[in-house]
PDB file of N, CA and C in Angstrom:
ATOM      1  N   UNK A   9       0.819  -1.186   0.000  1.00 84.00           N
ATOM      2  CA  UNK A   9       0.000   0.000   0.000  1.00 84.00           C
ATOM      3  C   UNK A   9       0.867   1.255   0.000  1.00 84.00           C
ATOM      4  N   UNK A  10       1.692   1.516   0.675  1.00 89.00           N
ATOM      5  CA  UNK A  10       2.760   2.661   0.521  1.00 89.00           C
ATOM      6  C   UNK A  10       2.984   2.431  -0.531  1.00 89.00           C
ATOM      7  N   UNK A  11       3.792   1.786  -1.711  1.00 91.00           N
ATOM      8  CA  UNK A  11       4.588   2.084  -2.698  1.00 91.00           C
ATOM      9  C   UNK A  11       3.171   2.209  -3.808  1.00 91.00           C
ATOM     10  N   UNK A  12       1.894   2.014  -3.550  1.00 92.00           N
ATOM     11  CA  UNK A  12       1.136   2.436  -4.079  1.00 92.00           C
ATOM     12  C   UNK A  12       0.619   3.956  -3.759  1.00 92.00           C
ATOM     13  N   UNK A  13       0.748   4.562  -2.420  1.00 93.00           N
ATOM     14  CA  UNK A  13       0.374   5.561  -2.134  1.00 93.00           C
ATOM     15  C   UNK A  13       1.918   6.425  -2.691  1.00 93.00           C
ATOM     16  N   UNK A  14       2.685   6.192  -2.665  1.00 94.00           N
ATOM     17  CA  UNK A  14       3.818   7.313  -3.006  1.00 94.00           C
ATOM     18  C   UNK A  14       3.961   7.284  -4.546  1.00 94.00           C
ATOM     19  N   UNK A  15       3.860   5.852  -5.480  1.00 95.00           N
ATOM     20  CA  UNK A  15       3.255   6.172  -6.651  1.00 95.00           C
ATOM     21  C   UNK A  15       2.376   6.364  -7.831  1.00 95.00           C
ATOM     22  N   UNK A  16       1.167   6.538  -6.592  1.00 95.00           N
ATOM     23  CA  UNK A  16       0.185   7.247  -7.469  1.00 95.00           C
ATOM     24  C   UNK A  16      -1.296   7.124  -6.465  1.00 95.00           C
ATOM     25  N   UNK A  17      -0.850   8.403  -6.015  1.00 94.00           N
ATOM     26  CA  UNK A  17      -1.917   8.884  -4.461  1.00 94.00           C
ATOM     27  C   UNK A  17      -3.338   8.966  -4.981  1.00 94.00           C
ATOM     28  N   UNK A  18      -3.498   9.283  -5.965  1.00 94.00           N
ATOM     29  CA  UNK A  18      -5.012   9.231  -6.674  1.00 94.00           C
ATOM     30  C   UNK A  18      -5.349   8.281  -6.903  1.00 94.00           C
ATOM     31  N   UNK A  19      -4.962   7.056  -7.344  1.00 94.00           N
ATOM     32  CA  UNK A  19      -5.281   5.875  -7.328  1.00 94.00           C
ATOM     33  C   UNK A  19      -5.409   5.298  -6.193  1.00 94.00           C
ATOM     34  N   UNK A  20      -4.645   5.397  -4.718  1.00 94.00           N
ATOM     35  CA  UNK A  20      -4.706   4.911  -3.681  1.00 94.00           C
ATOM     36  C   UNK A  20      -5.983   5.403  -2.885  1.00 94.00           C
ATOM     37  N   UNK A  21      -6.299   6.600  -3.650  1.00 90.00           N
ATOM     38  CA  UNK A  21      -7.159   7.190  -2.302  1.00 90.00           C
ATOM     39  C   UNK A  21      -8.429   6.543  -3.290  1.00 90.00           C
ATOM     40  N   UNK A  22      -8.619   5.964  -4.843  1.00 90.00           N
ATOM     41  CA  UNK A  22      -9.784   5.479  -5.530  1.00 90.00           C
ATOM     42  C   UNK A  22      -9.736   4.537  -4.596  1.00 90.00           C
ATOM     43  N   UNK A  23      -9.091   3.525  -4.570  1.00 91.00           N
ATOM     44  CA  UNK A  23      -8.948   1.941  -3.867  1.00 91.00           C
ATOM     45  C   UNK A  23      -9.580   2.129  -2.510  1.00 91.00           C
ATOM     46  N   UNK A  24      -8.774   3.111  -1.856  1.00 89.00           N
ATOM     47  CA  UNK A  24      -9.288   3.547  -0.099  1.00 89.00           C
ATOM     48  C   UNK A  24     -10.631   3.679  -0.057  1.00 89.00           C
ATOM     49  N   UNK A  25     -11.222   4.575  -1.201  1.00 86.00           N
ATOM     50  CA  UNK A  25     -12.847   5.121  -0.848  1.00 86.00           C
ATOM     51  C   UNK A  25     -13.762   3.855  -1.386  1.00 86.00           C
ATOM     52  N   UNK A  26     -13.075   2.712  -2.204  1.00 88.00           N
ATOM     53  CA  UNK A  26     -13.903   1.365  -2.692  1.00 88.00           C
ATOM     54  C   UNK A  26     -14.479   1.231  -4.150  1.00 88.00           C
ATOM     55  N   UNK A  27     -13.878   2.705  -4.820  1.00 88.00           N
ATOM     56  CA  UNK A  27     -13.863   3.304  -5.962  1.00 88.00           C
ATOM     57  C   UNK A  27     -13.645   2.105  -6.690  1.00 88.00           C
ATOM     58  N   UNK A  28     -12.696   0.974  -6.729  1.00 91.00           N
ATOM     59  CA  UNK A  28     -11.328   0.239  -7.304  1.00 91.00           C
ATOM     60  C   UNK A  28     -10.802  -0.277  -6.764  1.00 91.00           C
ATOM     61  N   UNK A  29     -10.670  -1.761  -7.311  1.00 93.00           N
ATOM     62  CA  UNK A  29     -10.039  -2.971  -6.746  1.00 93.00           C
ATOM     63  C   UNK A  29      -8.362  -2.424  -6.244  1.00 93.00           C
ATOM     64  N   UNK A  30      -7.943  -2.798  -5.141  1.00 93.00           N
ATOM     65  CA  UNK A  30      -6.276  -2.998  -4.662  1.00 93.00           C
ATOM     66  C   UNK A  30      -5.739  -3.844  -5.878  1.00 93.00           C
ATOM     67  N   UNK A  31      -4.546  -3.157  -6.144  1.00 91.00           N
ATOM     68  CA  UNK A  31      -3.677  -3.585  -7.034  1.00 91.00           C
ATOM     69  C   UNK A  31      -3.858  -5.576  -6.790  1.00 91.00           C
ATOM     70  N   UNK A  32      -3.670  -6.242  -5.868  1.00 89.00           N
ATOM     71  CA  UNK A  32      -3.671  -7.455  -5.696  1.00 89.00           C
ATOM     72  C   UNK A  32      -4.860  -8.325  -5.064  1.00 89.00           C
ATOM     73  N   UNK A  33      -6.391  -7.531  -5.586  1.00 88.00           N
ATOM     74  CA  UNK A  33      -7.220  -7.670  -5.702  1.00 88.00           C
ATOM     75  C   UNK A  33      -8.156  -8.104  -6.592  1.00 88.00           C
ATOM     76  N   UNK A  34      -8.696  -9.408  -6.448  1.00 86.00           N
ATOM     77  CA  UNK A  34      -9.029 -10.230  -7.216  1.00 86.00           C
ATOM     78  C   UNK A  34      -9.956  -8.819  -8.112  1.00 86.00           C
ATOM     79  N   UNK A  35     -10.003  -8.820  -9.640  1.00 83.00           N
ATOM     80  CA  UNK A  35     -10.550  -7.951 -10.303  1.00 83.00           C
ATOM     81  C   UNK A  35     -11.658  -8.309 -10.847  1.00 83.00           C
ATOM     82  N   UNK A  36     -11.922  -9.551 -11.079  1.00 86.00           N
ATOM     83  CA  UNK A  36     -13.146  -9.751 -12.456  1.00 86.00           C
ATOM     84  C   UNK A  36     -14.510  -9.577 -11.742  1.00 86.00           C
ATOM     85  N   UNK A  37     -15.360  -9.170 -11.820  1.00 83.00           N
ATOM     86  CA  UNK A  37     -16.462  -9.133 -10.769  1.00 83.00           C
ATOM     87  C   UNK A  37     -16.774  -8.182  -9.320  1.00 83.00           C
ATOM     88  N   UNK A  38     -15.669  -7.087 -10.078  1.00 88.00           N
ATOM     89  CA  UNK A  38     -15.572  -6.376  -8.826  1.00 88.00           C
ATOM     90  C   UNK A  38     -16.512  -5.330  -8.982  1.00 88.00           C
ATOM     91  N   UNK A  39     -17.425  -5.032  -7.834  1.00 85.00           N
ATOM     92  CA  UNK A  39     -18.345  -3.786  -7.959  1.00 85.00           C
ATOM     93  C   UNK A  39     -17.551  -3.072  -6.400  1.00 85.00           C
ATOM     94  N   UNK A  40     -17.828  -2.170  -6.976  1.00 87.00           N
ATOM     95  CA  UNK A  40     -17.609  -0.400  -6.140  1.00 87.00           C
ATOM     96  C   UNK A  40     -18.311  -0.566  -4.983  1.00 87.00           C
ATOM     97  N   UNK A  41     -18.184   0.131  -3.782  1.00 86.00           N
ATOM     98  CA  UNK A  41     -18.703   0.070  -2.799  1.00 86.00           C
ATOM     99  C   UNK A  41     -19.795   1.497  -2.962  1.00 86.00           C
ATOM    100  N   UNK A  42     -21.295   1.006  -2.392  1.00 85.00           N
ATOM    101  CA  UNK A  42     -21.870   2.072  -2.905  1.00 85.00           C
ATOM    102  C   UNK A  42     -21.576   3.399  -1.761  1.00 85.00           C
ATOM    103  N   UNK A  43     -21.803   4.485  -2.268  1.00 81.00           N
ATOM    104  CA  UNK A  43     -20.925   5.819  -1.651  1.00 81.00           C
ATOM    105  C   UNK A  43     -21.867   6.816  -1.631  1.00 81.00           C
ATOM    106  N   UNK A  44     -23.111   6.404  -2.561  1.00 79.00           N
ATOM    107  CA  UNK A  44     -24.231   7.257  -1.781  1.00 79.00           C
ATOM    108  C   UNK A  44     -25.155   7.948  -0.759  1.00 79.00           C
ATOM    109  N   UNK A  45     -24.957   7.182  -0.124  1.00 80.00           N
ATOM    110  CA  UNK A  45     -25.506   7.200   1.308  1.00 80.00           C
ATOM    111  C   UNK A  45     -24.389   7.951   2.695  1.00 80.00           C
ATOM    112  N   UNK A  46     -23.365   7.867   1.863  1.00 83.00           N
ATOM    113  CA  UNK A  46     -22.200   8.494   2.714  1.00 83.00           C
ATOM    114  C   UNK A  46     -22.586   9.705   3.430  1.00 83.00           C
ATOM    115  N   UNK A  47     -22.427   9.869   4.488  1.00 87.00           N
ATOM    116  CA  UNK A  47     -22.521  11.083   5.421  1.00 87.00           C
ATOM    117  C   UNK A  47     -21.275  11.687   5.023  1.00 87.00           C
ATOM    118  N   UNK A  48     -22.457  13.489   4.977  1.00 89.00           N
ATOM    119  CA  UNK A  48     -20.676  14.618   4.987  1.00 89.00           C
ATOM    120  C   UNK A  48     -20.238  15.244   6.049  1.00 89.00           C
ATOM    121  N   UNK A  49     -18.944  14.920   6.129  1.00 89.00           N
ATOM    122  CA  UNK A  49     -18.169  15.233   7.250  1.00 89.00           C
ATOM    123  C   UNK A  49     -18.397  16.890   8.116  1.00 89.00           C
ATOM    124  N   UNK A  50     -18.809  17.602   7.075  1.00 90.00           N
ATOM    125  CA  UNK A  50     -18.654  19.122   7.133  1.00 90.00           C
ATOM    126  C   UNK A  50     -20.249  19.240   7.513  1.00 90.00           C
ATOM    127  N   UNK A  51     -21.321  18.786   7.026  1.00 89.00           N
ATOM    128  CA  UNK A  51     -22.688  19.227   6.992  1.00 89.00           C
ATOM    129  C   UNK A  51     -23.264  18.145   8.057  1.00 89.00           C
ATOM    130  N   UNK A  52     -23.015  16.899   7.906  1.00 89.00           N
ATOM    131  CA  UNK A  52     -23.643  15.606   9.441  1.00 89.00           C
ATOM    132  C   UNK A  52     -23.043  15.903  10.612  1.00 89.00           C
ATOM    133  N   UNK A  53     -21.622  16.127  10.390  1.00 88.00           N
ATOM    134  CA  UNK A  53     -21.114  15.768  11.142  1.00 88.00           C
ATOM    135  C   UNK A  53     -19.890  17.154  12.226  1.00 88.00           C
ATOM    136  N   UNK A  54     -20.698  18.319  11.417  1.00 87.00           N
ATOM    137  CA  UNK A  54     -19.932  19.349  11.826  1.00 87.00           C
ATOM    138  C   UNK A  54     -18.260  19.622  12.065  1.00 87.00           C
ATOM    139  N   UNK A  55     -17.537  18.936  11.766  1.00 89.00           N
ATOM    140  CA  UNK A  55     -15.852  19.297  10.930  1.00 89.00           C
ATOM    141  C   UNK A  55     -16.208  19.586  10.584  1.00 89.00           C
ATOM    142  N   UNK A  56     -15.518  20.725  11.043  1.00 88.00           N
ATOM    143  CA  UNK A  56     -15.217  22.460  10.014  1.00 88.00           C
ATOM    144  C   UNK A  56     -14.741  22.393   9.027  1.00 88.00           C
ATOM    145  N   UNK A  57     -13.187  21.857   9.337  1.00 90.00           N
ATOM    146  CA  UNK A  57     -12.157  21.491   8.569  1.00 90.00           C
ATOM    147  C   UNK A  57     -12.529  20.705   7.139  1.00 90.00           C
ATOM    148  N   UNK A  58     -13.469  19.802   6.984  1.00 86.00           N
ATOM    149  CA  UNK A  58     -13.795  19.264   6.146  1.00 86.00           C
ATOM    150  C   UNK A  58     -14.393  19.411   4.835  1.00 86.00           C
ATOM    151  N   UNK A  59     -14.875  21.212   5.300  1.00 86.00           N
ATOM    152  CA  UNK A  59     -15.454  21.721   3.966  1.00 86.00           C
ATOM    153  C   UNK A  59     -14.885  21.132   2.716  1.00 86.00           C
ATOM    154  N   UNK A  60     -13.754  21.324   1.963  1.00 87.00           N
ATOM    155  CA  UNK A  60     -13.482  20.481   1.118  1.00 87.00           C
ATOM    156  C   UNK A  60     -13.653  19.140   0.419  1.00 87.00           C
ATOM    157  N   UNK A  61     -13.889  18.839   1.555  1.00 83.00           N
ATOM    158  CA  UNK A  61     -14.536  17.292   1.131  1.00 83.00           C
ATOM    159  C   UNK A  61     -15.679  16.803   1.450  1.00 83.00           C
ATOM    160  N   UNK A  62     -16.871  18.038   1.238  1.00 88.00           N
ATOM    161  CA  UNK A  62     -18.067  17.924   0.960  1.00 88.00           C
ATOM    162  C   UNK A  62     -18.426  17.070  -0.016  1.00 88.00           C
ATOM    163  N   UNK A  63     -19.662  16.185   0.665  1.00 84.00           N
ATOM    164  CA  UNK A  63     -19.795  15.257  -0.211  1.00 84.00           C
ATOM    165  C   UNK A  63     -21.110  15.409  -1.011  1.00 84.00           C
ATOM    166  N   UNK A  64     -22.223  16.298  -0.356  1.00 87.00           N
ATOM    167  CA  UNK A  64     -23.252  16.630  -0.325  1.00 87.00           C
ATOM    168  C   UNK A  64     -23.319  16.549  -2.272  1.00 87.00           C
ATOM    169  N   UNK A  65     -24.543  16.416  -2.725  1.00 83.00           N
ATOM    170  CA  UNK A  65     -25.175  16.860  -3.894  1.00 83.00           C
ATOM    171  C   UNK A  65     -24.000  16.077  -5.343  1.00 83.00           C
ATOM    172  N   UNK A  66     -23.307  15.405  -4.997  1.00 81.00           N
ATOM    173  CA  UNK A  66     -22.699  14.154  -5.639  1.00 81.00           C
ATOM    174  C   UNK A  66     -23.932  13.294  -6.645  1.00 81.00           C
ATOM    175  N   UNK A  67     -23.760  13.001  -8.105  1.00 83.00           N
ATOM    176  CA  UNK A  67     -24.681  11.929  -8.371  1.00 83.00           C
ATOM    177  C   UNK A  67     -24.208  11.154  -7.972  1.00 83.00           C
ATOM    178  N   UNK A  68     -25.432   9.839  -8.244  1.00 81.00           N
ATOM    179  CA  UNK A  68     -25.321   8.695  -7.846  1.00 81.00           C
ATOM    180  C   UNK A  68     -24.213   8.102  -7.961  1.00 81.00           C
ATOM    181  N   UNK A  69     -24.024   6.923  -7.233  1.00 83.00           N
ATOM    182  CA  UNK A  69     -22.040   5.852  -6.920  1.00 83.00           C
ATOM    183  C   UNK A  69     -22.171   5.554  -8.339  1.00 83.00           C
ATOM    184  N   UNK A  70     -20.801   5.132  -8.730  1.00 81.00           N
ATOM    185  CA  UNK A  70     -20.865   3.835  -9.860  1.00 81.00           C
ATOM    186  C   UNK A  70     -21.453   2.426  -9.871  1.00 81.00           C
ATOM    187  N   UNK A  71     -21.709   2.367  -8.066  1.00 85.00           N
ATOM    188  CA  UNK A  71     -22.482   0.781  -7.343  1.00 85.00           C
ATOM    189  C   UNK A  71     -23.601   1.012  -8.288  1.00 85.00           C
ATOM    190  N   UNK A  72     -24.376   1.976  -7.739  1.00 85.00           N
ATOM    191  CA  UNK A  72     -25.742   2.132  -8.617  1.00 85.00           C
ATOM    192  C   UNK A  72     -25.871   1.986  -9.755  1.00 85.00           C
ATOM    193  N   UNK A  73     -25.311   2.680 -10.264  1.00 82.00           N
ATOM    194  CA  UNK A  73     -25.623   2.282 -11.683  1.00 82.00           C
ATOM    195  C   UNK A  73     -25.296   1.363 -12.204  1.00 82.00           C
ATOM    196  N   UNK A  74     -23.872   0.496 -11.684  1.00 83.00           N
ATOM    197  CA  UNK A  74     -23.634  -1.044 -11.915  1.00 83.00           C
ATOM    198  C   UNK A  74     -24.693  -2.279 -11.676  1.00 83.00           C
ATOM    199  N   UNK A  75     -25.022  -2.396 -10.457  1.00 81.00           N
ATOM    200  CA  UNK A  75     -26.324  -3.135  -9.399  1.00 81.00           C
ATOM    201  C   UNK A  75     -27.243  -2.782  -9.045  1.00 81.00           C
ATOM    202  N   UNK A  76     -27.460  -1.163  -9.037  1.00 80.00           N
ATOM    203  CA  UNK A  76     -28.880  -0.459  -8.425  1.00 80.00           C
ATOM    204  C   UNK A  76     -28.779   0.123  -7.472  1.00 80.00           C
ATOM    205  N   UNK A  77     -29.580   0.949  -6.356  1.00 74.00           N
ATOM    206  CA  UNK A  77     -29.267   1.517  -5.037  1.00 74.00           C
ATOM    207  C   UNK A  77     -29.390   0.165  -4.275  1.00 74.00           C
ATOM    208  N   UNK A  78     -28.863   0.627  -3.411  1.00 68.00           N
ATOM    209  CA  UNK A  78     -29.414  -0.682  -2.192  1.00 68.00           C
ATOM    210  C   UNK A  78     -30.243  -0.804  -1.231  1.00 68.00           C
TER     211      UNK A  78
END
């Protein structure tokens, strides 16, 4: 996971959020973790700090539209 996070942090943080299989992660059949329902850090959950990574008003996951909502 480090030599994935130092070469190529955007990809690590896809894998982290369930975006995308881990490099040594079985691939064929892989669906996304759905991310809709996610609470935002800044608006649920009051971190301030978090404004940035408002999640609020996002379309739907890629889960969904792969499998459906859940």
């Amino acid at each position: 996971m480090r030599r994935l996070h130092s070469t190529d942090p955007k990809r690590f943080v896809r894998c982290r959020e369930g975006e995308e299989p881990w490099p040594d992660e079985f691939q064929a059949g892989f669906v996304p973790r759905h991310a809709c329902q996610d609470k935002c850090l800044y608006h649920d959950h009051e971190v301030l700090d978090a404004i940035v990574q408002c999640t609020c008003g996002r379309p739907p996951c890629r889960a969904c539209a792969i499998v459906g909502a859940p």
